[in-house]
Coordinates of C-alpha atoms in Angstrom, one line a residue:
Chain A
M300 CA -20.7 -10.4 -10.4
Q301 CA -17.4 -9.0 -9.2
L302 CA -15.8 -8.8 -12.6
G303 CA -18.9 -7.3 -14.3
Q304 CA -18.8 -4.4 -11.9
H305 CA -15.3 -3.5 -13.1
L306 CA -16.1 -4.0 -16.8
P307 CA -15.9 -0.2 -17.6
I308 CA -12.3 0.1 -16.5
L309 CA -11.4 -3.3 -18.0
Q310 CA -12.4 -2.0 -21.4
V311 CA -9.5 0.4 -21.2
V312 CA -7.0 -1.6 -19.1
I313 CA -7.1 -4.8 -21.1
P314 CA -5.9 -3.3 -24.4
L315 CA -3.6 -0.9 -22.6
L316 CA -1.8 -3.8 -20.8
S317 CA -1.9 -6.0 -23.9
A318 CA 0.1 -3.4 -25.9
P319 CA 3.4 -4.0 -24.1
L320 CA 2.8 -7.8 -24.0
C321 CA 2.3 -7.7 -27.7
L322 CA 5.6 -6.0 -28.1
L323 CA 7.3 -8.9 -26.3
L324 CA 5.8 -11.5 -28.7
R325 CA 8.2 -10.5 -31.5
N326 CA 6.6 -13.0 -33.8
G327 CA 4.2 -11.2 -36.2
R328 CA 1.7 -14.0 -36.5
L329 CA 1.4 -14.5 -32.8
A330 CA 1.1 -10.8 -32.2
W331 CA -1.8 -10.7 -34.7
M332 CA -3.6 -13.6 -33.1
F333 CA -3.1 -12.0 -29.7
T334 CA -4.4 -8.6 -30.8
L335 CA -7.4 -10.4 -32.5
A336 CA -8.2 -12.2 -29.2
V337 CA -8.0 -8.9 -27.2
S338 CA -10.2 -7.1 -29.7
W339 CA -12.9 -9.7 -29.6
L340 CA -12.8 -9.7 -25.8
V341 CA -13.3 -5.9 -25.8
L342 CA -16.2 -6.3 -28.2
A343 CA -17.9 -8.8 -25.9
G344 CA -17.4 -6.4 -23.0
A345 CA -18.9 -3.5 -25.1
V346 CA -21.9 -5.6 -26.1
W347 CA -22.5 -6.5 -22.4
L348 CA -22.2 -2.9 -21.4
L349 CA -24.6 -1.7 -24.0
L350 CA -27.2 -4.2 -22.8
Q351 CA -26.5 -3.2 -19.3
V352 CA -27.1 0.5 -20.2
L353 CA -30.3 -0.3 -22.2
A354 CA -31.7 -2.4 -19.3
H355 CA -30.7 -0.3 -16.3
G356 CA -29.7 3.1 -17.5
T357 CA -26.4 4.9 -17.0
V358 CA -23.4 2.9 -15.6
S359 CA -21.0 4.8 -13.5
Y360 CA -17.6 3.6 -12.2
A361 CA -15.4 5.4 -9.7
L362 CA -11.7 4.8 -10.4
G363 CA -9.9 3.5 -7.2
T364 CA -13.3 3.9 -5.4
W365 CA -12.7 7.7 -5.2
P366 CA -16.2 9.3 -5.3
A367 CA -17.1 11.2 -8.5
P368 CA -16.2 14.9 -8.4
W369 CA -12.8 14.2 -6.8
G370 CA -11.8 10.9 -8.5
I371 CA -12.0 10.1 -12.2
E372 CA -15.4 8.7 -13.1
Y373 CA -16.1 6.4 -16.0
H374 CA -19.5 7.2 -17.2
L375 CA -21.5 5.2 -19.7
D376 CA -24.8 6.3 -21.0
H377 CA -26.6 5.5 -24.3
V378 CA -24.4 7.8 -26.4
S379 CA -21.1 6.4 -25.1
A380 CA -22.2 2.8 -25.0
F381 CA -23.3 3.1 -28.6
V382 CA -20.1 4.6 -29.8
L383 CA -18.1 2.1 -27.7
L384 CA -19.9 -0.7 -29.6
I385 CA -19.0 1.0 -33.0
V386 CA -15.3 1.3 -32.1
S387 CA -14.9 -2.2 -30.7
G388 CA -17.1 -3.7 -33.4
I389 CA -15.1 -2.2 -36.3
S390 CA -11.9 -3.2 -34.7
A391 CA -13.1 -6.8 -34.3
V392 CA -14.0 -7.0 -38.0
V393 CA -10.9 -5.2 -39.3
L394 CA -8.4 -7.4 -37.4
P395 CA -9.2 -10.8 -39.2
F396 CA -8.6 -8.9 -42.4
A397 CA -5.3 -7.4 -41.0
G398 CA -3.5 -10.8 -40.8
K399 CA -2.7 -11.1 -44.5
S400 CA -2.8 -7.4 -45.4
V401 CA -0.4 -6.3 -42.7
A402 CA 2.0 -9.2 -43.5
R403 CA 2.2 -7.9 -47.0
E404 CA 2.4 -4.2 -46.4
I405 CA 4.6 -4.1 -43.2
P406 CA 8.2 -5.5 -43.0
A407 CA 8.2 -8.7 -41.0
D408 CA 10.4 -7.4 -38.2
R409 CA 8.0 -4.5 -37.6
V410 CA 4.7 -6.4 -37.5
S411 CA 4.6 -6.9 -33.7
L412 CA 5.4 -3.2 -33.3
F413 CA 2.5 -2.4 -35.6
Y414 CA 0.0 -4.4 -33.5
T415 CA 1.4 -2.7 -30.3
L416 CA 0.6 0.7 -31.8
Y417 CA -2.8 -0.6 -33.0
L418 CA -3.7 -1.7 -29.4
L419 CA -2.6 1.6 -28.0
C420 CA -4.8 3.4 -30.6
L421 CA -7.7 1.2 -29.7
T422 CA -7.1 2.0 -26.0
G423 CA -7.2 5.7 -26.7
L424 CA -10.4 5.6 -28.7
L425 CA -12.2 3.4 -26.2
G426 CA -11.0 5.6 -23.3
I427 CA -12.2 8.8 -24.9
V428 CA -15.7 7.3 -25.2
I429 CA -15.9 5.8 -21.8
T430 CA -14.4 8.5 -19.6
G431 CA -16.5 11.0 -17.7
D432 CA -13.6 13.4 -16.9
A433 CA -12.7 16.2 -19.2
F434 CA -9.0 16.1 -18.6
N435 CA -8.9 12.3 -18.8
L436 CA -10.5 12.7 -22.2
F437 CA -7.6 14.9 -23.4
V438 CA -5.1 12.2 -22.3
F439 CA -6.9 9.4 -24.1
L440 CA -7.2 11.7 -27.2
E441 CA -3.4 12.1 -27.2
I442 CA -2.9 8.4 -26.7
S443 CA -5.0 7.6 -29.7
A444 CA -3.6 10.5 -31.8
L445 CA 0.1 9.7 -31.1
S446 CA -0.3 6.1 -32.0
S447 CA -2.3 6.9 -35.1
Y448 CA 0.5 9.3 -36.3
A449 CA 2.9 6.4 -36.0
L450 CA 0.5 4.0 -37.7
I451 CA 0.0 6.2 -40.7
S452 CA 3.7 6.7 -41.1
Q453 CA 4.1 2.9 -41.7
G454 CA 2.7 3.3 -45.2
R455 CA 5.0 2.2 -48.0
D456 CA 5.0 5.4 -49.9
R457 CA 7.3 8.0 -48.6
R458 CA 4.5 10.5 -48.7
A459 CA 3.0 8.6 -45.7
L460 CA 5.8 10.3 -43.7
T461 CA 4.9 13.8 -44.7
A462 CA 1.2 13.0 -44.3
S463 CA 1.8 11.7 -40.8
Y464 CA 3.9 14.8 -40.0
H465 CA 1.2 17.2 -41.1
Y466 CA -1.4 15.3 -39.1
L467 CA 0.9 15.5 -36.1
I468 CA 1.2 19.3 -36.3
L469 CA -2.5 19.9 -36.9
G470 CA -3.6 17.2 -34.5
T471 CA -1.4 18.6 -31.7
I472 CA -2.7 22.1 -32.3
G473 CA -6.3 20.7 -32.1
A474 CA -5.5 18.8 -28.9
T475 CA -3.8 21.8 -27.3
F476 CA -6.9 24.0 -28.1
I477 CA -9.0 21.4 -26.3
L478 CA -6.5 21.6 -23.4
I479 CA -6.9 25.4 -23.2
G480 CA -10.6 25.0 -23.3
V481 CA -10.7 22.5 -20.5
G482 CA -8.3 24.7 -18.5
L483 CA -10.5 27.7 -18.8
L484 CA -13.5 25.7 -17.7
Y485 CA -11.6 24.4 -14.7
M486 CA -10.7 28.0 -13.9
M487 CA -14.3 29.0 -13.7
T488 CA -15.8 25.9 -12.0
G489 CA -13.0 24.2 -10.2
T490 CA -14.0 20.8 -11.5
L491 CA -13.2 18.5 -14.3
N492 CA -16.0 15.9 -14.0
M493 CA -18.4 16.3 -16.9
Q494 CA -21.6 15.9 -14.9
D495 CA -20.2 18.3 -12.3
L496 CA -19.2 20.7 -14.9
A497 CA -22.7 20.6 -16.4
A498 CA -24.2 21.4 -13.0
R499 CA -21.8 24.3 -12.2
L500 CA -21.5 26.0 -15.6
P501 CA -25.0 27.6 -15.8
A502 CA -24.0 29.9 -12.8
V503 CA -21.1 31.3 -14.8
T504 CA -22.1 31.0 -18.4
D505 CA -22.3 34.7 -19.0
T506 CA -18.6 35.3 -18.7
R507 CA -16.0 35.9 -21.4
T508 CA -13.9 33.0 -20.0
V509 CA -16.6 30.4 -20.6
R510 CA -17.4 31.8 -24.1
T511 CA -13.6 31.7 -24.9
A512 CA -13.5 28.1 -23.6
F513 CA -16.4 27.2 -25.8
A514 CA -14.7 28.6 -28.9
F515 CA -11.4 26.9 -28.2
L516 CA -13.1 23.6 -27.6
V517 CA -15.3 23.7 -30.7
V518 CA -12.4 24.6 -33.0
G519 CA -10.1 22.1 -31.4
I520 CA -12.6 19.3 -31.7
S521 CA -13.5 20.3 -35.3
L522 CA -9.8 19.9 -36.2
K523 CA -9.9 16.4 -34.7
L524 CA -13.1 15.3 -36.5
A525 CA -11.9 16.9 -39.8
L526 CA -14.8 19.4 -40.2
F527 CA -14.4 21.5 -43.4
P528 CA -12.2 23.6 -43.7
L529 CA -10.1 22.0 -41.0
H530 CA -10.0 18.7 -42.9
L531 CA -6.7 19.3 -44.7
W532 CA -4.8 16.6 -42.8
L533 CA -7.2 13.9 -43.6
P534 CA -7.0 13.1 -47.4
N535 CA -3.2 12.5 -47.4
A536 CA -3.2 10.6 -44.1
Y537 CA -5.9 8.2 -45.3
T538 CA -4.4 7.8 -48.8
Y539 CA -0.9 6.8 -47.8
A540 CA -1.5 4.9 -44.6
P541 CA -1.5 1.0 -44.7
S542 CA -4.9 -0.4 -45.8
V543 CA -5.8 -1.7 -42.4
V544 CA -5.0 1.6 -40.7
T545 CA -7.1 3.5 -43.2
A546 CA -10.1 1.2 -42.7
F547 CA -9.8 1.3 -38.9
L548 CA -9.2 5.0 -38.6
A549 CA -11.8 6.1 -41.2
A550 CA -14.5 4.0 -39.4
T551 CA -13.6 5.0 -35.9
A552 CA -11.3 8.0 -35.3
T553 CA -13.5 10.7 -36.8
K554 CA -16.6 9.1 -35.3
V555 CA -15.0 9.4 -31.9
G556 CA -14.3 13.1 -32.7
V557 CA -18.0 13.6 -33.4
Y558 CA -18.8 11.9 -30.1
V559 CA -16.5 14.4 -28.3
L560 CA -18.3 17.3 -30.0
L561 CA -21.6 15.9 -28.9
R562 CA -20.3 15.4 -25.3
F563 CA -19.0 18.9 -24.9
V564 CA -21.7 20.8 -26.7
F565 CA -24.7 19.0 -25.3
T566 CA -23.7 17.4 -22.0
I567 CA -21.3 20.0 -20.7
F568 CA -22.4 23.3 -22.2
G569 CA -26.0 22.4 -22.9
A570 CA -27.9 23.0 -26.1
A571 CA -29.4 26.2 -24.8
F572 CA -26.0 27.9 -24.3
A573 CA -24.4 26.5 -27.5
F574 CA -27.3 27.1 -29.9
Q575 CA -28.9 30.2 -28.5
A576 CA -26.2 32.2 -26.8
M577 CA -23.4 31.2 -29.1
S578 CA -25.4 30.5 -32.2
L579 CA -23.5 27.4 -33.1
G580 CA -26.3 26.1 -35.3
P581 CA -25.9 28.3 -38.4
I582 CA -22.1 28.0 -38.2
L583 CA -22.2 24.2 -38.2
L584 CA -25.0 24.1 -40.8
V585 CA -23.0 26.2 -43.3
L586 CA -19.7 24.4 -42.7
A587 CA -21.5 21.0 -43.0
L588 CA -23.1 21.9 -46.4
L589 CA -19.7 23.3 -47.6
A590 CA -18.1 20.0 -46.5
I591 CA -20.7 18.0 -48.4
F592 CA -20.4 19.9 -51.7
N593 CA -16.8 20.8 -51.7
A594 CA -15.4 17.4 -50.7
S595 CA -17.9 15.4 -52.9
T596 CA -16.9 17.5 -55.9
V597 CA -13.2 17.1 -55.2
A598 CA -13.8 13.3 -54.8
I599 CA -15.2 13.1 -58.3
F600 CA -11.8 14.2 -59.8
Q601 CA -9.6 11.8 -57.9
D602 CA -7.8 9.0 -59.7
N603 CA -6.5 7.4 -56.5
L604 CA -9.4 5.5 -55.1
K605 CA -8.3 5.7 -51.5
R606 CA -8.0 9.5 -51.8
M607 CA -11.5 9.6 -53.4
L608 CA -13.0 7.8 -50.4
A609 CA -11.0 10.0 -48.0
Y610 CA -12.7 13.1 -49.6
S611 CA -16.0 11.2 -49.4
S612 CA -15.3 10.8 -45.7
V613 CA -15.0 14.5 -45.3
A614 CA -18.4 14.9 -47.0
Q615 CA -20.0 12.2 -44.9
I616 CA -18.7 14.0 -41.7
G617 CA -20.6 16.9 -43.1
Y618 CA -23.8 14.9 -43.0
M619 CA -23.2 14.0 -39.3
V620 CA -22.5 17.6 -38.4
L621 CA -25.5 18.7 -40.4
G622 CA -27.7 16.5 -38.2
I623 CA -26.2 17.9 -35.1
S624 CA -26.6 21.5 -36.3
F625 CA -30.4 21.2 -36.2
A626 CA -30.2 20.6 -32.4
S627 CA -33.6 18.9 -32.6
L628 CA -34.4 15.3 -31.5
T629 CA -34.7 14.0 -35.1
G630 CA -31.6 15.9 -36.3
L631 CA -29.5 14.5 -33.5
T632 CA -30.9 11.1 -34.1
A633 CA -29.9 11.4 -37.7
G634 CA -26.4 12.5 -36.8
I635 CA -25.8 9.7 -34.3
L636 CA -27.4 7.2 -36.7
H637 CA -25.1 8.2 -39.4
L638 CA -22.1 7.8 -37.1
F639 CA -22.9 4.1 -36.9
N640 CA -24.0 3.7 -40.6
H641 CA -21.0 5.5 -42.0
A642 CA -18.7 3.4 -39.9
L643 CA -20.3 0.3 -41.6
M644 CA -20.0 1.6 -45.1
K645 CA -16.6 3.2 -45.0
G646 CA -15.2 0.3 -43.1
A647 CA -16.4 -2.1 -45.8
L648 CA -15.3 0.1 -48.7
F649 CA -11.8 0.7 -47.3
L650 CA -11.4 -3.0 -46.5
A651 CA -12.5 -3.8 -50.1
L652 CA -9.9 -1.4 -51.4
G653 CA -7.4 -3.0 -49.1
A654 CA -8.2 -6.4 -50.8
V655 CA -7.7 -4.8 -54.3
F656 CA -4.4 -3.4 -53.1
Y657 CA -3.4 -6.8 -51.8
Q658 CA -3.9 -8.4 -55.2
L659 CA -3.0 -5.5 -57.6
G660 CA -0.5 -3.5 -55.5
T661 CA -2.3 -0.3 -56.5
V662 CA -5.6 1.5 -56.1
Q663 CA -5.3 3.8 -59.2
L664 CA -8.6 3.9 -61.0
T665 CA -7.1 3.2 -64.4
Q666 CA -5.6 -0.1 -63.1
L667 CA -9.0 -1.3 -62.1
R668 CA -10.3 -1.8 -65.6
G669 CA -12.3 -5.0 -66.0
L670 CA -11.7 -6.0 -62.4
G671 CA -15.4 -6.8 -61.9
R672 CA -14.8 -10.1 -63.8
R673 CA -11.6 -11.0 -62.1
M674 CA -12.4 -10.1 -58.5
P675 CA -16.2 -10.5 -58.5
W676 CA -16.8 -10.8 -54.8
T677 CA -14.6 -7.8 -53.9
M678 CA -16.0 -5.6 -56.6
A679 CA -19.6 -6.6 -55.7
A680 CA -18.9 -5.5 -52.2
I681 CA -17.6 -2.2 -53.4
V682 CA -20.8 -1.7 -55.5
I683 CA -23.1 -2.4 -52.5
G684 CA -21.0 -0.3 -50.2
G685 CA -21.0 2.5 -52.8
L686 CA -24.8 2.3 -53.2
S687 CA -25.0 2.6 -49.4
L688 CA -22.8 5.7 -49.6
V689 CA -25.2 7.2 -52.1
G690 CA -28.2 6.3 -50.0
V691 CA -30.1 3.8 -52.1
P692 CA -33.1 2.2 -50.3
L693 CA -32.4 -1.1 -48.5
T694 CA -29.0 0.1 -47.4
V695 CA -28.0 1.9 -44.2
G696 CA -27.2 5.1 -46.2
F697 CA -30.8 5.5 -47.1
I698 CA -31.9 5.4 -43.4
S699 CA -29.4 8.1 -42.5
K700 CA -30.5 10.4 -45.4
W701 CA -34.1 9.7 -44.6
Y702 CA -33.8 10.9 -41.0
L703 CA -31.7 13.9 -42.1
I704 CA -34.3 15.0 -44.6
L705 CA -37.0 14.4 -42.0
A706 CA -35.1 16.6 -39.6
A707 CA -34.6 19.4 -42.1
L708 CA -38.3 19.4 -43.0
E709 CA -39.2 19.3 -39.4
S710 CA -37.2 22.5 -38.8
G711 CA -38.9 24.0 -41.9
W712 CA -35.6 24.2 -43.9
W713 CA -36.7 22.5 -47.1
P714 CA -33.8 24.0 -49.1
V715 CA -31.4 22.0 -46.8
A716 CA -33.4 18.8 -47.6
V717 CA -32.9 19.5 -51.4
L718 CA -29.2 20.1 -50.8
V719 CA -28.9 16.8 -49.1
L720 CA -30.4 15.1 -52.1
L721 CA -28.1 16.9 -54.4
G722 CA -25.1 15.9 -52.3
S723 CA -26.2 12.2 -52.8
L724 CA -26.1 12.8 -56.6
L725 CA -22.5 13.9 -56.3
A726 CA -21.7 10.6 -54.5
M727 CA -23.5 8.8 -57.3
V728 CA -21.1 10.4 -59.8
Y729 CA -17.9 9.3 -58.1
I730 CA -19.1 5.8 -57.3
G731 CA -20.5 5.6 -60.8
R732 CA -17.0 6.3 -62.2
L733 CA -15.6 3.4 -60.2
V734 CA -18.3 1.0 -61.2
E735 CA -18.0 1.9 -64.9
T736 CA -14.3 1.3 -64.9
A737 CA -14.5 -2.0 -63.2
Y738 CA -17.4 -3.5 -65.1
F739 CA -17.6 -1.8 -68.5
H740 CA -14.0 -1.6 -69.6
A741 CA -11.9 -4.4 -70.9
P742 CA -9.0 -5.6 -68.7
P743 CA -5.6 -4.1 -69.6
E744 CA -3.6 -6.1 -72.3
D745 CA -0.3 -6.8 -70.5
D746 CA -2.3 -9.1 -68.2
R747 CA -0.9 -10.6 -65.1
E748 CA -2.9 -13.3 -63.4
V749 CA -5.2 -11.5 -61.0
R750 CA -7.3 -13.7 -58.7
E751 CA -10.0 -13.1 -56.1
A752 CA -8.9 -12.0 -52.7
P753 CA -8.4 -14.7 -50.1
L754 CA -11.3 -15.8 -47.9
S755 CA -9.9 -14.3 -44.7
M756 CA -10.2 -10.9 -46.4
L757 CA -13.6 -11.5 -48.1
L758 CA -15.3 -12.6 -44.8
P759 CA -14.7 -9.3 -42.9
I760 CA -15.7 -7.3 -46.0
W761 CA -18.9 -9.2 -46.5
T762 CA -19.7 -9.1 -42.8
L763 CA -19.7 -5.4 -43.0
I764 CA -21.6 -5.4 -46.3
L765 CA -24.3 -7.7 -44.9
A766 CA -24.5 -5.4 -41.8
N767 CA -25.0 -2.5 -44.3
L768 CA -28.0 -4.4 -45.7
Y769 CA -29.3 -5.8 -42.5
F770 CA -29.4 -2.4 -40.6
G771 CA -30.8 -0.9 -43.7
I772 CA -33.9 -3.1 -43.4
D773 CA -34.2 -3.7 -39.7
T774 CA -33.6 -0.4 -38.0
S775 CA -35.2 -1.1 -34.6
L776 CA -31.9 -1.4 -32.8
T777 CA -29.9 1.4 -34.4
V778 CA -32.7 4.0 -34.6
G779 CA -33.9 3.0 -31.1
V780 CA -30.6 3.5 -29.5
A781 CA -29.8 6.7 -31.5
R782 CA -33.1 8.2 -30.5
Q783 CA -32.6 7.4 -26.9
A784 CA -29.1 8.8 -27.1
A785 CA -30.3 12.0 -28.8
A786 CA -33.1 12.4 -26.2
L787 CA -30.5 12.0 -23.4
L788 CA -28.2 14.7 -24.9
L789 CA -31.1 17.1 -25.3
G790 CA -32.5 16.3 -21.9
V791 CA -36.0 15.5 -23.3
S792 CA -38.0 12.3 -23.4
P793 CA -37.6 10.2 -26.6
Chain B
M1166 CA -4.2 49.8 -16.3
A1167 CA -4.3 47.8 -13.0
T1168 CA -6.2 45.0 -14.7
V1169 CA -3.7 44.9 -17.6
L1170 CA -0.7 44.7 -15.2
G1171 CA -2.5 42.5 -12.7
L1172 CA -3.1 39.8 -15.3
Y1173 CA 0.5 39.8 -16.5
N1174 CA 0.7 36.0 -16.3
Y1175 CA -2.0 35.7 -19.0
W1176 CA -0.2 38.2 -21.2
I1177 CA 3.0 36.1 -21.0
A1178 CA 1.0 33.0 -21.8
I1179 CA -0.8 34.6 -24.8
F1180 CA 2.4 36.2 -26.1
L1181 CA 4.2 32.8 -26.0
M1182 CA 1.2 31.0 -27.5
M1183 CA 1.0 33.4 -30.5
T1184 CA 4.8 33.2 -31.0
G1185 CA 4.7 29.5 -31.1
F1186 CA 1.7 29.4 -33.4
Y1187 CA 3.3 31.9 -35.7
V1188 CA 6.5 29.8 -36.0
V1189 CA 4.4 26.7 -36.8
I1190 CA 2.6 28.5 -39.6
A1191 CA 5.3 30.7 -41.0
H1192 CA 8.3 28.4 -41.1
G1193 CA 9.0 25.9 -43.8
N1194 CA 11.6 24.0 -41.9
L1195 CA 10.2 20.9 -40.3
V1196 CA 12.4 21.0 -37.2
K1197 CA 11.5 24.7 -36.6
K1198 CA 7.9 23.8 -36.8
I1199 CA 8.3 21.3 -34.0
V1200 CA 10.1 24.0 -32.0
G1201 CA 7.2 26.3 -32.6
L1202 CA 4.8 23.6 -31.5
N1203 CA 6.8 23.2 -28.3
I1204 CA 6.6 26.9 -27.5
F1205 CA 2.9 26.8 -28.2
Q1206 CA 2.4 23.9 -25.8
V1207 CA 4.6 25.4 -23.1
A1208 CA 2.5 28.6 -23.1
V1209 CA -0.5 26.4 -22.2
F1210 CA 1.5 24.8 -19.4
I1211 CA 2.2 28.2 -18.0
L1212 CA -1.4 29.2 -18.2
Y1213 CA -2.4 26.1 -16.2
I1214 CA 0.4 26.5 -13.6
S1215 CA -0.3 30.2 -13.0
M1216 CA -4.0 29.5 -12.5
G1217 CA -3.3 27.3 -9.5
K1218 CA -1.7 30.1 -7.5
V1219 CA -3.9 31.5 -4.7
R1220 CA -2.9 35.0 -3.6
G1221 CA -1.4 34.7 -0.1
G1222 CA -1.6 31.0 -0.3
S1223 CA 1.3 28.8 0.8
A1224 CA 2.7 25.7 -0.9
P1225 CA 0.2 22.9 -0.7
I1226 CA 1.9 21.0 2.2
L1227 CA 0.0 20.6 5.5
A1228 CA 1.6 22.7 8.2
E1229 CA 0.8 24.3 11.5
G1230 CA -0.7 27.8 11.3
V1231 CA -1.2 27.8 7.5
T1232 CA -4.8 28.1 6.4
S1233 CA -4.6 29.1 2.7
Y1234 CA -2.9 26.8 0.2
S1235 CA -2.3 27.1 -3.5
N1236 CA -4.2 24.6 -5.7
P1237 CA -1.9 21.7 -6.6
L1238 CA -4.3 20.1 -9.0
P1239 CA -3.3 22.1 -12.1
H1240 CA 0.3 21.3 -11.5
V1241 CA -0.5 17.6 -11.5
L1242 CA -2.6 17.9 -14.7
I1243 CA 0.2 19.7 -16.4
L1244 CA 2.8 17.1 -15.5
T1245 CA 0.7 14.7 -17.6
A1246 CA 0.5 17.3 -20.4
I1247 CA 4.2 17.7 -20.3
V1248 CA 4.7 14.0 -20.8
V1249 CA 2.3 14.2 -23.7
G1250 CA 4.3 17.1 -25.1
V1251 CA 7.6 15.2 -24.8
A1252 CA 6.1 12.2 -26.6
T1253 CA 4.7 14.4 -29.3
T1254 CA 8.1 16.1 -29.8
A1255 CA 9.9 12.8 -29.9
L1256 CA 7.6 11.3 -32.4
G1257 CA 7.7 14.5 -34.5
L1258 CA 11.5 14.6 -34.6
A1259 CA 11.6 10.8 -35.4
L1260 CA 9.3 11.5 -38.4
V1261 CA 11.6 14.4 -39.5
I1262 CA 14.6 12.0 -39.4
R1263 CA 12.7 9.5 -41.6
I1264 CA 11.6 12.3 -43.9
N1265 CA 15.2 13.5 -44.2
E1266 CA 16.2 9.9 -45.1
A1267 CA 13.5 9.6 -47.7
Y1268 CA 13.8 13.1 -49.3
G1269 CA 17.2 14.3 -48.3
T1270 CA 15.8 17.6 -47.0
V1271 CA 13.7 18.9 -44.2
E1272 CA 12.5 22.0 -46.1
E1273 CA 8.8 21.9 -46.9
D1274 CA 9.1 23.6 -50.3
D1275 CA 11.8 21.1 -51.5
I1276 CA 9.7 18.1 -50.3
H1277 CA 6.8 19.5 -52.1
S1278 CA 8.7 20.0 -55.4
Q1279 CA 10.0 16.4 -55.2
D1280 CA 6.5 15.0 -55.0
E1281 CA 5.0 17.3 -57.6
P1282 CA 6.1 15.7 -60.9
E1283 CA 4.2 12.5 -60.3

């Protein structure tokens, strides 16, 4: 299997080389079909790699056959293979939807440019997950960030431009903080390879330089993953970006940020240093709870539904970070599990809103009155996705909350478990508002003909919704992988 | 005192870093913010480049009779980071041009007040 050996690098090279090819296509429809084909190819590779990791353990690939500490190593374990599957899977589902949606929201002469940016963004996200080199991670982070700034600015509203600009400023500060942190680590250890860093750091942990590096890295990564109170770039960016971009970024970009946090805190610094010497646990715990309550409360008062879901994303990131802050096997399992589950629900919800926008041209709550009767399939999807967000049994949201509460009780922090439940009630309120407007209000008088979204949009939405239900009932795959990933990060047996 | 003076390269880097950071936060002009961001990034480049210097080490080129070399790796890393910085600046300025076309101003306060009434 010559090609199979090179699969880790192909996961990055294929979308990277496809981006300029896509630019040459000029024709929007061709560019879309090409991007779709590339994305499905990448998904097939990711599935194959995950099976490989599950069967034989860690996969390592030396770039240019330079051995590990000198050359760049691509390193795939349970954590990265799982996140790789999330990113490529979401991309593969979002793209069939993109065809019609992008054709309507982006001017025809810019469509092929749009897909070029999309492929670059995908390259960056996949690269971050797959690489085993700290500096290489920074480069991929910037590839994905720069292309997502450009993607967000393609929104029709002029506020997309200012949202993108603010994201650029904050994102660059975050990335530069990460660069400082990596530099300080290199100064102390003389290596950039993550495994090598992990082996050499314990000898020098008790220095101010390493502690400073840790602080820079945690703050920089928190900016990237939009942890409260560093989330200010997120709501506007998600609100004004084109529908497809919002769905793709909401389901992948912040998840990859959480992955980077896991990688640095657990693999490189080690749980003992981060949670005992630096007492990261209580800091993350408090910020996560603030994120859940603050963002959920703000979400209740939003009239723009995309903005409502964007604030809800900030709250959901809080749940992930909450799981991480326990630093226990169950807590980490819950965090990684929610990574996957939240990608499914937010992907579905933002795609459904994209379908509403396609038909109505707006996502203001007041314009959605009586839509339950006129777009039954789309609205039903929003209801199920919303229930999943709240955490109703038989949906994936319930599984995440269940493990989170289990982890809280295991650590003996029952008030945190109560707060998680209260947070779910807040989600119930803002989803309830949406459902009430769509189903229990009469349609507006000056009625235009509003029809159900086309099948090419409904299929991706319902694929994600059915996945929400399926993984809410059969959890053997997701919980199994998440548990193994958590055990690997903590260095214990599952 | 010797440590303060001996670490002068770090003082320069930190001074530039904080200057840039302050400009990003304090200025309402979008172009000036980009300039501040640039200073901020360049400070980090200097931090990297200065850490590659080995006292008494020669330039990293193989030569007769030289045993100690400076570390070239940070320089290579920072070449990449410079390219990233150029790309960020270009994209940021391109956005400022588009914002200027859409709003007719590059002052943050004016942009804010134009969006407010809605």
